Tab-separated table of C-alpha atoms and ligand atoms in Angstrom:
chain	number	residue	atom	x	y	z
A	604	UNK	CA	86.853	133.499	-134.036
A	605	UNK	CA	90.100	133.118	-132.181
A	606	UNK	CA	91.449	129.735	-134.531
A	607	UNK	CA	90.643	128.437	-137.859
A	608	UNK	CA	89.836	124.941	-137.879
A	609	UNK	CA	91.323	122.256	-138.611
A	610	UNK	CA	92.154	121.201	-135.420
A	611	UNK	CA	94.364	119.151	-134.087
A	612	UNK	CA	93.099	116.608	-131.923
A	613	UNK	CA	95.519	114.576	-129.305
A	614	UNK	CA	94.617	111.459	-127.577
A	615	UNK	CA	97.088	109.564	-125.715
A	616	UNK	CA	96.791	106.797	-122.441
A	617	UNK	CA	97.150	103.233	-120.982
A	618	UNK	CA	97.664	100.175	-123.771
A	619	UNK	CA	94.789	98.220	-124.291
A	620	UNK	CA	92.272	101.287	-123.622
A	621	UNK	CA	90.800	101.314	-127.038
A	622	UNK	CA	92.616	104.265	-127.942
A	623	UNK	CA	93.334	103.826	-131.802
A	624	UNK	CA	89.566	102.747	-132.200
A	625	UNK	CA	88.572	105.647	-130.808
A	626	UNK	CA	90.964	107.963	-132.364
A	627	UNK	CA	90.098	106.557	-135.429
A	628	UNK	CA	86.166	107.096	-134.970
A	629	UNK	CA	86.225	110.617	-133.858
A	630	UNK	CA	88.690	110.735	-137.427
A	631	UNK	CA	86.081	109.442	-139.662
A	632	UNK	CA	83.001	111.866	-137.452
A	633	UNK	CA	85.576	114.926	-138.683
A	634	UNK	CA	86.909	114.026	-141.843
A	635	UNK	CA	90.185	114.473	-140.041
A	636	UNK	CA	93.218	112.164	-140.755
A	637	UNK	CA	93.976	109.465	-137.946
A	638	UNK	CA	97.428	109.060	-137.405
A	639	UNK	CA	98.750	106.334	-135.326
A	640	UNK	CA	102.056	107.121	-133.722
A	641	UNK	CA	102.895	103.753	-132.245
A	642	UNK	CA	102.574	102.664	-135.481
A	643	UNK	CA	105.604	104.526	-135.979
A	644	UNK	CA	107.623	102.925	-133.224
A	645	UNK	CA	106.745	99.360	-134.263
A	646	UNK	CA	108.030	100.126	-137.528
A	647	UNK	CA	111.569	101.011	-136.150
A	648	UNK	CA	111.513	98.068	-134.500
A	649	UNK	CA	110.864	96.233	-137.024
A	650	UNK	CA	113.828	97.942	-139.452
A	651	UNK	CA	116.240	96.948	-136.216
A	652	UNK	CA	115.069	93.615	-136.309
A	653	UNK	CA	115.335	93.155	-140.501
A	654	UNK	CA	118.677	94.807	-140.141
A	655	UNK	CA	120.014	92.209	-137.205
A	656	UNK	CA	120.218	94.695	-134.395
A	657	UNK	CA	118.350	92.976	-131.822
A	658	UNK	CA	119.649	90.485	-130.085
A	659	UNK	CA	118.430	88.203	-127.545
A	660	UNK	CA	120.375	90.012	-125.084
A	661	UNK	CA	120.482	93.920	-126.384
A	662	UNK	CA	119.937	96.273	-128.980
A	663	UNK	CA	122.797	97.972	-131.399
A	664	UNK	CA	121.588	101.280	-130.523
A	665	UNK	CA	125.102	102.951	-131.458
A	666	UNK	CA	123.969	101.179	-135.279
A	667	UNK	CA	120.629	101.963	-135.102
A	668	UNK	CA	121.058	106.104	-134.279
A	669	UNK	CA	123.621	105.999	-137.311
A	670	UNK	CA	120.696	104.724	-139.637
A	671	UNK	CA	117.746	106.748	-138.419
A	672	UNK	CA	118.519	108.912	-141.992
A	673	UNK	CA	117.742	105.756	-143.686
A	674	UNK	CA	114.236	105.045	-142.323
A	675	UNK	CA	111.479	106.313	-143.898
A	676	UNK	CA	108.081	105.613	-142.610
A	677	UNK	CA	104.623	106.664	-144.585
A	678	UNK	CA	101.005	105.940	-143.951
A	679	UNK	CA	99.152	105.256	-147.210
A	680	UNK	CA	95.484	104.762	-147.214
A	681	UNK	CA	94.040	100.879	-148.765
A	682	UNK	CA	91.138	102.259	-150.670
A	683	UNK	CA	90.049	98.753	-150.096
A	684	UNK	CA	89.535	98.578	-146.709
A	685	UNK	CA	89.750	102.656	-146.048
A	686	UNK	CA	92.308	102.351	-143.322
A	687	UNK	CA	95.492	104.028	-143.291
A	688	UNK	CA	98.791	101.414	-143.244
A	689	UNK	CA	102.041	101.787	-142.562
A	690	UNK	CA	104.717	101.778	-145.135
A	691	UNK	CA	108.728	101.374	-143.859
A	692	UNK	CA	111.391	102.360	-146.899
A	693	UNK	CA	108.673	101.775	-149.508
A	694	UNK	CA	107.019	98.461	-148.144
A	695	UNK	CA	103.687	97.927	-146.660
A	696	UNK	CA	104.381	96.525	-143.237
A	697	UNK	CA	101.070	96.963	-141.388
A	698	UNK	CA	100.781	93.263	-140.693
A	699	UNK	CA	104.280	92.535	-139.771
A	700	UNK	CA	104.346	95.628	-137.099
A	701	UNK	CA	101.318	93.963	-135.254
A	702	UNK	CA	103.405	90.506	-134.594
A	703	UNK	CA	104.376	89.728	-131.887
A	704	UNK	CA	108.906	90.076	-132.502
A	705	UNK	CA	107.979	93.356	-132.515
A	706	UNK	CA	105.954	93.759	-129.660
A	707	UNK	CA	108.509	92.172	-127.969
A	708	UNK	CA	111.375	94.859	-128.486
A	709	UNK	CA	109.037	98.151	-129.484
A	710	UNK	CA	108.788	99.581	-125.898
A	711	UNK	CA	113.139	98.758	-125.711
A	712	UNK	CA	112.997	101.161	-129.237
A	713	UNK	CA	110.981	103.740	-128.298
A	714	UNK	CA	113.128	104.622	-125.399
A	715	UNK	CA	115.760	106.120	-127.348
A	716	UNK	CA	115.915	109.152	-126.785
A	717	UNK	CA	117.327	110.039	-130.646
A	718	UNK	CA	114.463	107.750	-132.163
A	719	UNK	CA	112.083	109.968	-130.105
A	720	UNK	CA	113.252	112.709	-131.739
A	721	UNK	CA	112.750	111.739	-135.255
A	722	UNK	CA	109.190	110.788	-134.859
A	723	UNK	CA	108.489	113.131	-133.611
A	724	UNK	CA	109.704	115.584	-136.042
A	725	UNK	CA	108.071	113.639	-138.839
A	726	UNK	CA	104.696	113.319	-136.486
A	727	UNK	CA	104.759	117.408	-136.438
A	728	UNK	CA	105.421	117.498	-140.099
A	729	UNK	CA	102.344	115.497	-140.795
A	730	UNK	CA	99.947	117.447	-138.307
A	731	UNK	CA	101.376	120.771	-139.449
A	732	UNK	CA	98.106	121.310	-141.904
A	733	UNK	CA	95.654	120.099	-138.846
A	734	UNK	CA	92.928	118.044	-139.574
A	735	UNK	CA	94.688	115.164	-137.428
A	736	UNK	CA	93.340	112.833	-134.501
A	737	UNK	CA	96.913	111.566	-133.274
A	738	UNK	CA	96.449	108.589	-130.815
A	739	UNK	CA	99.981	107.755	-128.641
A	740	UNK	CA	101.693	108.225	-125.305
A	741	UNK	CA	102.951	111.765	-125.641
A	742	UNK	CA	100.791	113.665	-128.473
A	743	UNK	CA	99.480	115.963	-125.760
A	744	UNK	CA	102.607	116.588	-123.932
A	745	UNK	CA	105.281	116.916	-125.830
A	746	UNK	CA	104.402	116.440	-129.899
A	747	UNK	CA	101.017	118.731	-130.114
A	748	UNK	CA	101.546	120.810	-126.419
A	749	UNK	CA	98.722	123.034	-128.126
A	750	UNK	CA	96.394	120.950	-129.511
A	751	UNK	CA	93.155	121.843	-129.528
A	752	UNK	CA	91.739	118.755	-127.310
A	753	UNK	CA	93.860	116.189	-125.331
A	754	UNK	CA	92.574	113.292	-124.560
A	755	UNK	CA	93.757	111.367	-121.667
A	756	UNK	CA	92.067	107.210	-121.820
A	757	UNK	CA	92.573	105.042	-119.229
A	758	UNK	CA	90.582	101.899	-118.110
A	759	UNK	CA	91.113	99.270	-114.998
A	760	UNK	CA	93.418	97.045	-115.617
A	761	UNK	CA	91.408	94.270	-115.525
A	762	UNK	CA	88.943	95.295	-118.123
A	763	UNK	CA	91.516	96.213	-120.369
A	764	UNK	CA	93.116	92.460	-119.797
A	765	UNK	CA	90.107	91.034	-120.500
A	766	UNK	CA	89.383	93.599	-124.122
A	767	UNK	CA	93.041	92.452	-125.404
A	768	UNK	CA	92.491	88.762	-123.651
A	769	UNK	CA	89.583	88.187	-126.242
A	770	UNK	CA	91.215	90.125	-128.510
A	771	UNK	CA	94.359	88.120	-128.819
A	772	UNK	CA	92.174	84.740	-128.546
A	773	UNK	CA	90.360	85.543	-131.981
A	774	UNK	CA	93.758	85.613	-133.103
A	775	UNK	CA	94.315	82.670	-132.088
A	776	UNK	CA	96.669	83.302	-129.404
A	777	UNK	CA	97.155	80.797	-126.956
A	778	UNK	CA	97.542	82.988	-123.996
A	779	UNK	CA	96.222	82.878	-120.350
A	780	UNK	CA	94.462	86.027	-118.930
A	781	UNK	CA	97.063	86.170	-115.971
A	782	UNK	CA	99.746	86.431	-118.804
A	783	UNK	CA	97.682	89.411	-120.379
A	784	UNK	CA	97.265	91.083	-116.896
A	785	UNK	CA	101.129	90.743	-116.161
A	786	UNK	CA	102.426	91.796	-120.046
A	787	UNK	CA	99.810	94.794	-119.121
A	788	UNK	CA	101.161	96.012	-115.966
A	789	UNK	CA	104.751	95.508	-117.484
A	790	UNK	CA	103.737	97.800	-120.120
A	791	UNK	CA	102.348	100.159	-117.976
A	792	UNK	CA	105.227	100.705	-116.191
A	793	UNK	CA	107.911	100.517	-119.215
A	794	UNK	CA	105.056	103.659	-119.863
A	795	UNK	CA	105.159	105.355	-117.277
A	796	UNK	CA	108.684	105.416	-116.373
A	797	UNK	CA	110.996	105.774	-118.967
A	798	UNK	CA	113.248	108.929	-118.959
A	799	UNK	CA	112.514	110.003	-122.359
A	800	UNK	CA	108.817	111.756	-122.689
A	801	UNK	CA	107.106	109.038	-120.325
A	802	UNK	CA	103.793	108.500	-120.390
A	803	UNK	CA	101.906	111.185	-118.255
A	804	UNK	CA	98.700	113.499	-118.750
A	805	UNK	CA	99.223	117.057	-120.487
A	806	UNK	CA	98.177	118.900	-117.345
A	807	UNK	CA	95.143	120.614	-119.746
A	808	UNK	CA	93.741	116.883	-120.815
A	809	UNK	CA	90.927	115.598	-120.285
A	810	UNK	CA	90.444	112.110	-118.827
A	811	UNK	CA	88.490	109.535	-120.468
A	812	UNK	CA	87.773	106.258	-118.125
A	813	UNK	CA	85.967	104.396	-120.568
A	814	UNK	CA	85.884	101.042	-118.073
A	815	UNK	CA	82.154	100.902	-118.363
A	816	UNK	CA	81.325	102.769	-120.996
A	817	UNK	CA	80.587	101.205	-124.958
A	818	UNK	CA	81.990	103.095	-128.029
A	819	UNK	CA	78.519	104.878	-128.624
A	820	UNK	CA	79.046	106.125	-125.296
A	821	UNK	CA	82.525	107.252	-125.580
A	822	UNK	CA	81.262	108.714	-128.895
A	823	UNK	CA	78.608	110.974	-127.234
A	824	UNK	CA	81.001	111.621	-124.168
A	825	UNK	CA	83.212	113.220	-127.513
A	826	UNK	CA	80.166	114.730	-129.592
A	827	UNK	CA	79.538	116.841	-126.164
A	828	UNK	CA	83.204	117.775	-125.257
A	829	UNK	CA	83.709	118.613	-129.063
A	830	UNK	CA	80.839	120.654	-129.354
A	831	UNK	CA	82.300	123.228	-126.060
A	832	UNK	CA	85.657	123.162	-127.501
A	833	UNK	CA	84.777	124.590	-130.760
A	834	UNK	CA	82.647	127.032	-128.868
A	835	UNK	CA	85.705	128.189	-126.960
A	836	UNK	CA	87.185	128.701	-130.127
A	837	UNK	CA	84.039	130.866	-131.664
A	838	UNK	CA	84.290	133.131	-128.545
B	1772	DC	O1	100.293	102.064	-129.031
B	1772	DC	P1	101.238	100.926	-129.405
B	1772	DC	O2	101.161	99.728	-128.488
B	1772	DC	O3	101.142	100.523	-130.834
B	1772	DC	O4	102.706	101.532	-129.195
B	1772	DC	C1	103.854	100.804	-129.465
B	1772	DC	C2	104.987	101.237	-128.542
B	1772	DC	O5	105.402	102.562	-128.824
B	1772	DC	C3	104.694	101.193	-127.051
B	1772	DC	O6	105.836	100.629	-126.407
B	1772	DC	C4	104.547	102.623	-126.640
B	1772	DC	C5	105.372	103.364	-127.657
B	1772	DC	N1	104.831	104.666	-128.031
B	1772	DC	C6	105.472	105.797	-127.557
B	1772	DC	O7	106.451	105.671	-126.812
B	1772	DC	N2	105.041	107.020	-127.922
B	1772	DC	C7	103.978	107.153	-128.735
B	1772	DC	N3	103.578	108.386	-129.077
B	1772	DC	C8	103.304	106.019	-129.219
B	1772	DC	C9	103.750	104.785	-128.835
């Protein structure tokens, strides 16, 4: 037996793929933890909004580096509903960090390169027992390089317009489909080419296009890929 488990267990990819579902699903199959990263970056957007840093116009990043010592961010678990929610400085924002003001300015925060750095310090601190599915844009490549699986989603974009389209509508969203394709690709790109830790597949990742598969499917597609990893690990 080369490694003990727990394992640590890395899925990043494309907005709208489904990720934290699924990252949350292979969670509760392990008894692992399920740790939502983004999560993370929402909630300092949300302290920069509370504390009047974002403007219209910009963000008071010179501000908002100086009070990265004051933000702490937990997950706590609601026995009720046996998800894991987000706490900022002692408050349970899970609802507010899903609005859409924070949506809005999130990708403009997680481009700095100092905020980058604190998450992922605290992300590291919370995987360092294992026993973590971490779902994200960079938990293969730069926060767990040695995690024991990677997974890399992506889907087309227009079936992932159409998953958040519907989504959004049970909300009660007013929102065309062209606006969901266009906020997509936008986000894609932000992704994909920022200079801080962009978006991009660890090169030992495996890709998941789940555009036509279900979650049962995706679920065996993981049962089977689990199942050689671990024997990798026995050899
Ligand atoms: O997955 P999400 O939409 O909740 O992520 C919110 C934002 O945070 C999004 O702009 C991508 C960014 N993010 C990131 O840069 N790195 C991560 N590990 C997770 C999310």
């Amino acid at each position: 037996m080369k490694s003990q488990a727990p394992f640590i267990i890395a899925v990043d990819g494309y907005s709208s793929c489904g990720k934290s579902t699924y990252a949350r699903l292979i969670a509760k199959e392990l008894n692992y933890v399920y740790i939502d990263s983004g999560a993370m970056y929402r909630a300092v957007a949300l302290y920069a909004i509370e504390k009047n840093l974002v403007s219209e116009k910009e963000i008071d990043i010179e501000t908002l580096k100086k009070s990265l010592d004051s933000i702490q961010i937990t997950f706590r678990l609601n026995q009720a509903s046996g998800l894991q929610e987000t706490w900022l400085n002692g408050v349970n924002v899970e609802e507010k960090i899903r609005g859409i003001e924070v949506s809005g300015v999130v990708s403009k925060i997680s481009k700095i390169r100092e905020v980058r750095e604190k998450m992922v310090a605290i992300q590291r601190t919370m995987g360092s027992n294992g026993g973590v599915v971490m779902d994200g844009r960079d938990i293969g490549s730069v926060v767990f390089p040695g995690a024991a699986l990677k997974i890399f989603m992506t889907a087309c974009t227009d079936v992932r317009a159409m998953r958040r389209y519907k989504e959004l509508k049970e909300k009660g969203i007013d929102i065309t489909i062209d606006e969901v394709k266009e906020n997509i690709r936008m986000r894609d790109h932000e992704d994909e080419n920022r200079k801080e830790s962009p978006l991009t597949r660890a090169h030992d990742a495996i890709i998941l296009d789940n555009s036509h598969m279900t979650v049962e499917q995706q679920m065996t597609w993981f049962r089977e890929t689990w199942k050689k990893i671990l024997k990798t690990h026995e050899d």
